[in-house]
Short mmCIF file of N, CA and C in Angstrom, two decimals:
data_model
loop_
_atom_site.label_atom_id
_atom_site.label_comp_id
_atom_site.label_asym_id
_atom_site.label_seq_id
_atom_site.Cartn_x
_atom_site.Cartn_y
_atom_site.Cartn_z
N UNK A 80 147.71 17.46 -72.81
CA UNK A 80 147.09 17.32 -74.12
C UNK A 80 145.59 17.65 -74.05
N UNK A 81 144.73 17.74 -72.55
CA UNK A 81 143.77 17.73 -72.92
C UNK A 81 143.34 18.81 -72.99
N UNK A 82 144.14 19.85 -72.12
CA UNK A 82 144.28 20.89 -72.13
C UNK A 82 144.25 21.86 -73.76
N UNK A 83 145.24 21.39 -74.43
CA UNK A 83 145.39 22.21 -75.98
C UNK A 83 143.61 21.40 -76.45
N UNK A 84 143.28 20.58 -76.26
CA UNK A 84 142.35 20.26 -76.96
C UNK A 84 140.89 21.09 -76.74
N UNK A 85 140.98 21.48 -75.29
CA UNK A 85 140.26 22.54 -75.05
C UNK A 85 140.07 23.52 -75.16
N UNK A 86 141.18 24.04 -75.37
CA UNK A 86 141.95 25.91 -76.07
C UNK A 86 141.39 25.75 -77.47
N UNK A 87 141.68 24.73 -78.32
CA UNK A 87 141.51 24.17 -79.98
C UNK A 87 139.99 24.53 -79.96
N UNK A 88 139.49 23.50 -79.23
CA UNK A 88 137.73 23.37 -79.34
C UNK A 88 136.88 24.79 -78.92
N UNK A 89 138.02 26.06 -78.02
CA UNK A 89 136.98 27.24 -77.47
C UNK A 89 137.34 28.59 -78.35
N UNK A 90 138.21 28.11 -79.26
CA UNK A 90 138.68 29.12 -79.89
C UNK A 90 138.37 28.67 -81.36
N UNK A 91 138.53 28.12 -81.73
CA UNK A 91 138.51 27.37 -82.96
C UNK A 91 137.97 28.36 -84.09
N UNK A 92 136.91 29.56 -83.60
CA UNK A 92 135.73 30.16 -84.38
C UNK A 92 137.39 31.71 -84.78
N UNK A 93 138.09 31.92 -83.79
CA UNK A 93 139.02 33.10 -84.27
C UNK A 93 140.33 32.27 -84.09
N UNK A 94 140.91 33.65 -84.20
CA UNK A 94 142.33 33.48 -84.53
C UNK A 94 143.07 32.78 -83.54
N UNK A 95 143.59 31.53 -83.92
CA UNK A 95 144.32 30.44 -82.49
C UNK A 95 145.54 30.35 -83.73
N UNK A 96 146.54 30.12 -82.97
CA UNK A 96 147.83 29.74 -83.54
C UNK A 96 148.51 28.18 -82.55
N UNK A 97 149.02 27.46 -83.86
CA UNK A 97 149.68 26.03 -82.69
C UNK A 97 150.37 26.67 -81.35
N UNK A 98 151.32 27.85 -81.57
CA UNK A 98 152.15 28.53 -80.52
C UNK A 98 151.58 28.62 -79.32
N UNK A 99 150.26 29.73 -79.37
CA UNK A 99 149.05 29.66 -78.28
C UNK A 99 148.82 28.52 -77.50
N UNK A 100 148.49 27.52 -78.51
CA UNK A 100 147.61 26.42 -77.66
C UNK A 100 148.92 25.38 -77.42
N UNK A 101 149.87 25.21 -77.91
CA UNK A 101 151.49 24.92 -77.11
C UNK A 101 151.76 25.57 -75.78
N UNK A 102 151.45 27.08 -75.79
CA UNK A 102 151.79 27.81 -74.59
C UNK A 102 150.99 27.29 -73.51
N UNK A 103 149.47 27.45 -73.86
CA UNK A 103 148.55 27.43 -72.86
C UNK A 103 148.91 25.50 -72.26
N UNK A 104 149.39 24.91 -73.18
CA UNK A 104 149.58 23.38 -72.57
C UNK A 104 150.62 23.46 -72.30
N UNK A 105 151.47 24.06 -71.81
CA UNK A 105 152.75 24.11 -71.23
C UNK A 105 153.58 23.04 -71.90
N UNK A 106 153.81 23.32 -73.35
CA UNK A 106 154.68 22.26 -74.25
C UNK A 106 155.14 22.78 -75.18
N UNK A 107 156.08 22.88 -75.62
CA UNK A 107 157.44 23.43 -76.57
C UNK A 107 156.11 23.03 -78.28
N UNK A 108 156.41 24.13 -78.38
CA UNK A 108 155.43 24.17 -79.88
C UNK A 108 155.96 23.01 -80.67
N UNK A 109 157.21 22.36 -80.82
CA UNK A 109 157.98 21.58 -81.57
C UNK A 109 157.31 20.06 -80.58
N UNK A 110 157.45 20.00 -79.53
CA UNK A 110 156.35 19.14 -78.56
C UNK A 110 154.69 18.99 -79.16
N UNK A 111 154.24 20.04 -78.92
CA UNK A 111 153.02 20.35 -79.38
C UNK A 111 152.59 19.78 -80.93
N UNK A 112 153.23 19.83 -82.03
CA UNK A 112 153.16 19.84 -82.99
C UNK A 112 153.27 18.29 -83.10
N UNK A 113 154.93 17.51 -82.75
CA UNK A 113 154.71 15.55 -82.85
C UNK A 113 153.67 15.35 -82.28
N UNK A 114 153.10 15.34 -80.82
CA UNK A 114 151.89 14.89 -80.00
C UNK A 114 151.02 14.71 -80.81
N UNK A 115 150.62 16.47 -81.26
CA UNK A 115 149.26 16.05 -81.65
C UNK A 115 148.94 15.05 -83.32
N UNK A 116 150.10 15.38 -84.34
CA UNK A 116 150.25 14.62 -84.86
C UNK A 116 150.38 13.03 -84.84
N UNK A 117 150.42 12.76 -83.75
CA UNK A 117 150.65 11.40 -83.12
C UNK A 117 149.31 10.52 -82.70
N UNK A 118 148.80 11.69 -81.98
CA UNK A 118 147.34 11.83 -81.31
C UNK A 118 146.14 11.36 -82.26
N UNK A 119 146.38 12.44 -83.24
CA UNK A 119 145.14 12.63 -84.48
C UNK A 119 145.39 12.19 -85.51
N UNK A 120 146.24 12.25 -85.87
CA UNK A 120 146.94 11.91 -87.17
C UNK A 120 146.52 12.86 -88.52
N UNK A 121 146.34 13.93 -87.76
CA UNK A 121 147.13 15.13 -88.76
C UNK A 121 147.40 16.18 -88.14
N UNK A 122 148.07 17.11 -89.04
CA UNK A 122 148.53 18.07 -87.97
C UNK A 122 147.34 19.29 -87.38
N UNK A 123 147.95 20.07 -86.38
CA UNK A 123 147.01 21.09 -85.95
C UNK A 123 146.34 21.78 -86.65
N UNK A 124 146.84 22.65 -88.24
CA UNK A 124 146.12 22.73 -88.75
C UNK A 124 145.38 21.93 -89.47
N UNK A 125 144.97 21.18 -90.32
CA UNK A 125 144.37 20.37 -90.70
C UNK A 125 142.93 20.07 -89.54
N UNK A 126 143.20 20.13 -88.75
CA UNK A 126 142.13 19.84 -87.75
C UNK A 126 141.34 20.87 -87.30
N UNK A 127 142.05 22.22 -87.35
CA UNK A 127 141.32 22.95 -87.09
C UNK A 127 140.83 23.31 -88.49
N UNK A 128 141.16 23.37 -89.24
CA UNK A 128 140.03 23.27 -90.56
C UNK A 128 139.39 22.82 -90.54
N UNK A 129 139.21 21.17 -90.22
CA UNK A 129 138.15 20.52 -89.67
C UNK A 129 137.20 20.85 -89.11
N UNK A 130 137.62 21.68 -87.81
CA UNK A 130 136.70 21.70 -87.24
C UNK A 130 135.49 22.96 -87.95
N UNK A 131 136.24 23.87 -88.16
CA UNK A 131 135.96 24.97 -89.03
C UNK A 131 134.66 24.43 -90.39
N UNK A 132 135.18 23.67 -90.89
CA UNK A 132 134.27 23.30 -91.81
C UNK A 132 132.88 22.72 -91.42
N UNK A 133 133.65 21.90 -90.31
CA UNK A 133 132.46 20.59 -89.65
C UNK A 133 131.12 21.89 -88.82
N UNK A 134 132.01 23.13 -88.28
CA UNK A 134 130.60 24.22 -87.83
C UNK A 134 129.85 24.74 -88.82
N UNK A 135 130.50 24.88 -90.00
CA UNK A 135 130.11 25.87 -91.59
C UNK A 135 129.00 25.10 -91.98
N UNK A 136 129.33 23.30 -91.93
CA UNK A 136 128.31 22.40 -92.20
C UNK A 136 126.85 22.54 -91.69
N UNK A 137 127.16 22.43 -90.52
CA UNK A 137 126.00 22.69 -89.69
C UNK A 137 125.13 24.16 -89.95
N UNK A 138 125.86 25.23 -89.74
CA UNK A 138 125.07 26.23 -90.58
C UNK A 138 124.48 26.27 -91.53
N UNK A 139 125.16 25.73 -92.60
CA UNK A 139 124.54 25.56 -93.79
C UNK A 139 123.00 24.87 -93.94
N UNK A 140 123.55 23.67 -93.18
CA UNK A 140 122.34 22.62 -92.91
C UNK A 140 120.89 23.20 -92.44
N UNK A 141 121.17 23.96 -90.70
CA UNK A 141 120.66 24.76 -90.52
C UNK A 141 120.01 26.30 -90.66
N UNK A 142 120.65 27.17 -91.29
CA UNK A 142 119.85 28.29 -91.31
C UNK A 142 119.61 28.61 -92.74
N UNK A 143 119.59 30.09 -92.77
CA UNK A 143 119.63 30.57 -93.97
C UNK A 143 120.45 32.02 -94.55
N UNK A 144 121.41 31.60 -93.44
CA UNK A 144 122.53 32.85 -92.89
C UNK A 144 123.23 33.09 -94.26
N UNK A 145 123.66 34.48 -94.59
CA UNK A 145 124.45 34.19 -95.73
C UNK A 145 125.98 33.53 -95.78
N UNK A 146 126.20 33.03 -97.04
CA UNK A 146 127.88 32.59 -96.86
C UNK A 146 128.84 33.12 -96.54
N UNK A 147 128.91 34.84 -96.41
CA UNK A 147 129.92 35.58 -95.78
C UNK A 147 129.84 35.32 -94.44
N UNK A 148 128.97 35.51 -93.70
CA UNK A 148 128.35 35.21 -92.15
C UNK A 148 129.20 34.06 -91.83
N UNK A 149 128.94 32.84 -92.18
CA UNK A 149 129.23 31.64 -92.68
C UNK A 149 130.81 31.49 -92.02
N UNK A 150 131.00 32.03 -93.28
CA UNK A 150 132.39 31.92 -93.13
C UNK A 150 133.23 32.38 -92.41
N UNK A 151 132.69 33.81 -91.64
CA UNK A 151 133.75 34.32 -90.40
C UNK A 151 133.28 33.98 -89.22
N UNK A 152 132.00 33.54 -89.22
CA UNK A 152 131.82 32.48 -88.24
C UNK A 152 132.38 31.58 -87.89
N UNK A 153 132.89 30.94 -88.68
CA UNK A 153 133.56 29.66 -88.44
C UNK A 153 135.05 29.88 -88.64
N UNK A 154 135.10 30.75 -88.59
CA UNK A 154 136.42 31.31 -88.49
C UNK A 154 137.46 31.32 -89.30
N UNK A 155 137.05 31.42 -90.85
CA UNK A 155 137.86 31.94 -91.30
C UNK A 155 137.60 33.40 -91.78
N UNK A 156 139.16 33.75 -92.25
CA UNK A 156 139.33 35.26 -92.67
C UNK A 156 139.04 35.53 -93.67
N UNK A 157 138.86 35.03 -94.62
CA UNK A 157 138.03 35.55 -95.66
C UNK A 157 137.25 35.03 -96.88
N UNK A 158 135.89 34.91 -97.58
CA UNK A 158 135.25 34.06 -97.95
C UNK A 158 135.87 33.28 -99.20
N UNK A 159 137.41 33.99 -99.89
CA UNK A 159 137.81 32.61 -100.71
C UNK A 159 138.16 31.97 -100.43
N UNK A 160 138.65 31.71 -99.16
CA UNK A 160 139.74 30.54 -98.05
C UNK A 160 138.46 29.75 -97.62
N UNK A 161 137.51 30.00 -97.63
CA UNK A 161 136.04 29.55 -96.81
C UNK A 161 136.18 28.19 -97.74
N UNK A 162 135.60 28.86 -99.54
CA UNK A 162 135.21 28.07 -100.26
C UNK A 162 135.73 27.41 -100.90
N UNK A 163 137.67 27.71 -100.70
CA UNK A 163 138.10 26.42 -101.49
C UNK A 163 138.58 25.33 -100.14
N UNK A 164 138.83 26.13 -98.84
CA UNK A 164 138.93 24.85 -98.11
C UNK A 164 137.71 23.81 -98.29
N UNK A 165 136.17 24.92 -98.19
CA UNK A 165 135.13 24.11 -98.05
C UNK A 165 135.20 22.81 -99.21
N UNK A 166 135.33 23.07 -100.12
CA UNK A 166 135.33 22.23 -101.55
C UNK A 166 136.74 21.43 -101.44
N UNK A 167 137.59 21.77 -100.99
CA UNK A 167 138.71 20.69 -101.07
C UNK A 167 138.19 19.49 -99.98
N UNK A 168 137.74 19.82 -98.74
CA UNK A 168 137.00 18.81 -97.74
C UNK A 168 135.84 18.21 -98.22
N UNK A 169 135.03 18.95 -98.60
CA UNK A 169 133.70 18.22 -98.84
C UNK A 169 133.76 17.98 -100.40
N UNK A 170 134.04 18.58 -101.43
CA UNK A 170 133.45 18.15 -102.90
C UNK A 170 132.87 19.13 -103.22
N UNK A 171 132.30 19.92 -102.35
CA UNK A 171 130.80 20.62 -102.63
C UNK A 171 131.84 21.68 -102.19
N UNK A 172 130.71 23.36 -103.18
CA UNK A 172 130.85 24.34 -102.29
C UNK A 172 129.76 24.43 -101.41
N UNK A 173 130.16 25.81 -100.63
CA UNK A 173 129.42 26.05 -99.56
C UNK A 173 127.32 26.17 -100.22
N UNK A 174 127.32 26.80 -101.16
CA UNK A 174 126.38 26.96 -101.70
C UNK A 174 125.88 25.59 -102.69
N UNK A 175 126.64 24.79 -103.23
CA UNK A 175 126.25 23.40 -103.60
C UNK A 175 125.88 22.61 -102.52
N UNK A 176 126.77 23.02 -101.45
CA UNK A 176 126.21 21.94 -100.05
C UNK A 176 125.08 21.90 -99.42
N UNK A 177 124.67 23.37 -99.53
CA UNK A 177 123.61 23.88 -98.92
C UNK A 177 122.45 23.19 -99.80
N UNK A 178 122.64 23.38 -101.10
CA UNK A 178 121.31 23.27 -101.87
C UNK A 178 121.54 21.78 -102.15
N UNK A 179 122.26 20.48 -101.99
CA UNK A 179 122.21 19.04 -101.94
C UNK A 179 121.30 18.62 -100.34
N UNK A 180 121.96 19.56 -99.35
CA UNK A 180 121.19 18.71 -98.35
C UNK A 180 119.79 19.20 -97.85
N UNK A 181 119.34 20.39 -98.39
CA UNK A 181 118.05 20.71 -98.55
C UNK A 181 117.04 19.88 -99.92
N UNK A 182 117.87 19.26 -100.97
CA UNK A 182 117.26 18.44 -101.44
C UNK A 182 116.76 17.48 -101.49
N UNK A 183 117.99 16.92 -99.96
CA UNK A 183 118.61 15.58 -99.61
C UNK A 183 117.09 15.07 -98.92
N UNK A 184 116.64 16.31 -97.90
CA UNK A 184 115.65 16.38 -96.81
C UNK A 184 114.38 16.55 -97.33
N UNK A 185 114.16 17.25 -98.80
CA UNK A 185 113.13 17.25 -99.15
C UNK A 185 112.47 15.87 -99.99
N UNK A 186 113.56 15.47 -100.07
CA UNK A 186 113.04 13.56 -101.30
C UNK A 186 112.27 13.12 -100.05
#
């Protein structure tokens, strides 16, 4: 397990599939899939959205990169998947988020 968690965490930015990181942990994708659900308590994807978002955050926070950048950075494929995952997780879009926590920092 700690293994997929490491494949999850070095890839996370491109294209990883549960299958992959099942393979690379030497565990039946159908294995792979209860565990980590068990583990985290949600499934693989869900988490790697997570994580996906949780890097987008930080960009945002930090630079002044544009939102396309943004978004295939953090690995997704294309910037409408960016902004409604972003907004289904956070509330905010990517561009509302940006301009709340630059406000957040300036009060």
């Amino acid at each position: 397990v700690n293994r997929a968690f490491h494949l999850i965490h070095e890839h996370y930015q491109g294209e990883i599939t549960a299958e992959q990181v099942a393979r690379g942990s030497m565990l039946s994708t159908r294995t792979f899939f209860r565990i980590f659900k068990e583990i985290m308590g949600m499934t693989f994807v869900q988490y790697l959205q997570y994580l996906r978002i949780l890097h987008a955050k930080e960009l945002l926070e930090t630079t002044d990169r544009l939102l396309v950048d943004i978004a295939y950075d953090s690995g997704f494929q294309d910037v409408s998947s960016f902004h409604r995952t972003f907004r289904q997780q956070t509330g905010f879009t990517p561009r509302g988020y940006r301009m709340f926590v630059r406000n957040r920092l300036c009060a």
